[in-house]
Amino acid sequence: MTYCCALRMADGLIFMADTRTNAGLDNISTYRKLFTWSNENAHITLMTAGNLATTQAVISLLEERTKAPGERYPAILDLPSMFQVATMVGQTLRDVIGNHAEGGPRADSTFNASIIVGGQVRGGDPRLFMIYPEGNFIEAGADTPFLQIGETKYGRPILVRAFDPEMRYEAAVKLLMVSFDSTVKANLSVGLPFDALIYRRDRFDAGHAWRIGPDDAYYQMISNSWGEALRGAFQSLPDPVLSE
Amino acid sequence: MTYCCALRMADGLIFMADTRTNAGLDNISTYRKLFTWSNENAHITLMTAGNLATTQAVISLLEERTKAPGERYPAILDLPSMFQVATMVGQTLRDVIGNHAEGGPRADSTFNASIIVGGQVRGGDPRLFMIYPEGNFIEAGADTPFLQIGETKYGRPILVRAFDPEMRYEAAVKLLMVSFDSTVKANLSVGLPFDALIYRRDRFDAGHAWRIGPDDAYYQMISNSWGEALRGAFQSLPDPVLSE
């Protein structure tokens, strides 16, 4: 499993992804699931959930690793809009899944994967998409300003209750930490470290990226304090009156 | 879907179940999922999740509806221990699923169901079990003093953080309301009204049972206040420092 979440802020995007992959409970590894491409005209960040062979193949194709190193230049950065970026990622994902699923030997697991892709192409606004294994996609909008893939349920209630696209970036990052902490505490297949990235509108840079490891002091504080804050919130509500 | 949760208190048991069943999004109904039998020697409460035809058949068999009304006397009340109660429920569940799954026409949906059963038989302690479609079962103990079936994920983080078997019954009922509210807000297939039941050790009565409808003032207060309390808890944590 995996947990990735992206927030559509009023003037930018925030991405967070865990790094745990597993093939059974006794075979876990750490792999990066957040990838970024940028130049002076575009910023694109992509997060993956699902079959690791599929998602690595998608990333390799998008990075044009079939070409000699000197000739590689991700064509994805030259597309004229984020809609076309999402279309290209969706097509690549569908092709990879199709190549493995059809005609070859059957596997117990499926080859499916989901992708969140967001960013900004010069001339357009920052946009955020979720791409299904079939290659089609949906976009985050004002009504649903965040997207999740992987193990989405444990970390969702706090997002539904507390996320506001107008909130400060600091508060939004704190919200993601709480959402991830709730997930990590409940699902062994989601684990530290986390990769995070903030992209602010019209910067057309690589964004501010950092990794949150198990010894990250702020995350440890959140992890320890959130349970207490939650219990305090719970105790602040009045008890019901029970008849005997 | 469904959400049922049972708490193993220090001196009793609390049960709560929603009542929504659905066969597709356009076909929802209200059915009771919490059932109780009691006499002077035993209290048994059972909650069901899964295929409604399966769970109704299990309840009918346990209530001996194959017999003439005057001759019915649930044999489950005469068993000498809660372990035997769980065994009988498990065997009945497995038989019903087996009757429909084997040999007959294939259905798109499965016939599976899960059951939580708890109570007390004179001479023993109150005990709480979760029964799988295969008929085997696990018991709630001191380390994991609550059981959930159905849509368990949204309502789990608050239980993990705040439940304590030593807490007052009032606080425990409040906790269940918060857990159910988080689930209802996230999953359309879980819905009001809820059925709740408290059984206190050594009473050997029918327990205190009540129904929580959409116009229940206490539930409305919880539903409205919990979001605010959660946001307050979230805001009480310090923000991270982000570099630019």
Coordinates of C-alpha atoms in Angstrom, one line a residue, chain B residues 88-218:
Chain B
M88 CA -22.9 -21.9 17.5
V89 CA -23.2 -18.5 15.8
G90 CA -20.1 -19.3 13.7
Q91 CA -21.4 -22.7 12.7
T92 CA -24.7 -21.2 11.7
L93 CA -23.1 -18.5 9.7
R94 CA -20.8 -20.9 7.9
D95 CA -23.7 -23.2 7.1
V96 CA -25.9 -20.4 5.6
I97 CA -23.0 -19.1 3.5
G98 CA -22.2 -22.6 2.3
N99 CA -25.8 -23.4 1.4
H100 CA -26.0 -20.4 -1.0
A101 CA -22.4 -20.4 -2.3
E102 CA -22.1 -24.0 -3.3
G103 CA -24.0 -25.6 -6.2
G104 CA -26.5 -22.8 -6.8
P105 CA -26.5 -20.1 -9.4
R106 CA -23.5 -17.7 -9.2
A107 CA -24.2 -14.2 -7.9
D108 CA -22.2 -11.0 -8.6
S109 CA -21.9 -10.2 -4.9
T110 CA -20.7 -12.7 -2.4
F111 CA -22.8 -14.2 0.3
N112 CA -20.3 -13.3 3.0
A113 CA -21.0 -11.7 6.3
S114 CA -19.3 -11.0 9.6
I115 CA -20.8 -11.0 13.1
I116 CA -19.9 -9.5 16.4
V117 CA -21.4 -11.4 19.3
G118 CA -21.0 -10.6 23.0
G119 CA -22.7 -11.1 26.3
Q120 CA -22.5 -13.1 29.5
V121 CA -23.6 -16.5 30.5
R122 CA -24.1 -17.1 34.3
G123 CA -20.9 -18.5 35.8
G124 CA -18.7 -16.6 33.3
D125 CA -17.5 -13.1 32.5
P126 CA -18.9 -10.8 29.8
R127 CA -17.1 -11.7 26.6
L128 CA -17.0 -10.3 23.1
F129 CA -16.2 -12.1 19.8
M130 CA -15.9 -11.3 16.1
I131 CA -17.0 -14.2 13.8
Y132 CA -15.6 -14.6 10.3
P133 CA -17.6 -15.9 7.3
E134 CA -15.6 -19.2 7.7
G135 CA -17.2 -19.6 11.2
N136 CA -14.0 -19.2 13.2
F137 CA -13.7 -16.3 15.6
I138 CA -11.4 -14.0 17.7
E139 CA -12.1 -12.6 21.1
A140 CA -11.6 -9.0 22.3
G141 CA -9.1 -8.9 25.1
A142 CA -7.2 -6.3 27.2
D143 CA -4.8 -5.4 24.4
T144 CA -7.6 -4.8 21.8
P145 CA -10.7 -4.0 23.9
F146 CA -12.9 -3.1 20.9
L147 CA -14.1 -4.9 17.8
Q148 CA -15.4 -3.4 14.5
I149 CA -17.0 -4.8 11.4
G150 CA -18.1 -3.2 8.1
E151 CA -16.6 0.2 7.2
T152 CA -14.1 0.2 10.1
K153 CA -11.4 2.6 8.9
Y154 CA -12.8 6.2 9.2
G155 CA -13.9 5.7 12.8
R156 CA -10.9 3.8 14.0
P157 CA -8.3 6.5 14.7
I158 CA -10.4 8.1 17.5
L159 CA -11.1 4.7 19.1
V160 CA -7.4 3.9 19.1
R161 CA -6.5 7.2 20.6
A162 CA -9.3 7.7 23.2
F163 CA -10.8 4.4 24.2
D164 CA -10.1 3.1 27.7
P165 CA -12.1 0.2 29.2
E166 CA -12.1 2.1 32.5
M167 CA -13.8 5.2 31.2
R168 CA -17.3 6.0 32.2
Y169 CA -20.2 4.6 30.1
E170 CA -21.2 8.1 29.2
A171 CA -17.8 8.9 27.8
A172 CA -17.7 5.6 25.9
V173 CA -21.1 6.3 24.3
K174 CA -19.8 9.7 23.3
L175 CA -16.8 8.0 21.8
L176 CA -18.9 5.7 19.7
M177 CA -21.0 8.7 18.5
V178 CA -17.9 10.5 17.4
S179 CA -16.6 7.3 15.7
F180 CA -19.9 6.8 13.9
D181 CA -20.2 10.4 12.9
S182 CA -16.7 10.3 11.2
T183 CA -17.9 7.2 9.3
V184 CA -21.2 8.6 8.3
K185 CA -19.6 11.8 7.0
A186 CA -17.2 9.8 4.8
N187 CA -19.2 6.7 3.6
L188 CA -22.7 7.0 2.1
S189 CA -23.4 3.4 2.8
V190 CA -23.4 3.9 6.6
G191 CA -26.4 5.8 7.9
L192 CA -28.7 6.8 10.7
P193 CA -30.5 5.7 12.7
F194 CA -28.1 3.9 15.0
D195 CA -29.0 1.1 17.5
A196 CA -27.1 1.2 20.8
L197 CA -27.1 -1.2 23.7
I198 CA -25.4 -1.3 27.1
Y199 CA -25.1 -4.5 29.0
R200 CA -23.6 -4.3 32.6
R201 CA -21.9 -7.3 34.2
D202 CA -24.0 -9.7 36.2
R203 CA -27.4 -8.1 35.4
F204 CA -28.6 -10.9 33.1
D205 CA -31.3 -8.5 31.7
A206 CA -32.1 -7.3 28.2
G207 CA -29.6 -4.4 28.7
H208 CA -30.3 -0.7 28.1
A209 CA -31.2 -0.4 24.4
W210 CA -32.1 2.8 22.5
R211 CA -32.2 4.1 19.0
I212 CA -30.4 7.3 17.8
G213 CA -32.3 8.9 15.0
P214 CA -31.3 11.9 12.8
D215 CA -33.3 14.2 15.1
D216 CA -31.5 13.0 18.3
A217 CA -30.4 16.2 19.9
Y218 CA -27.3 14.8 21.5

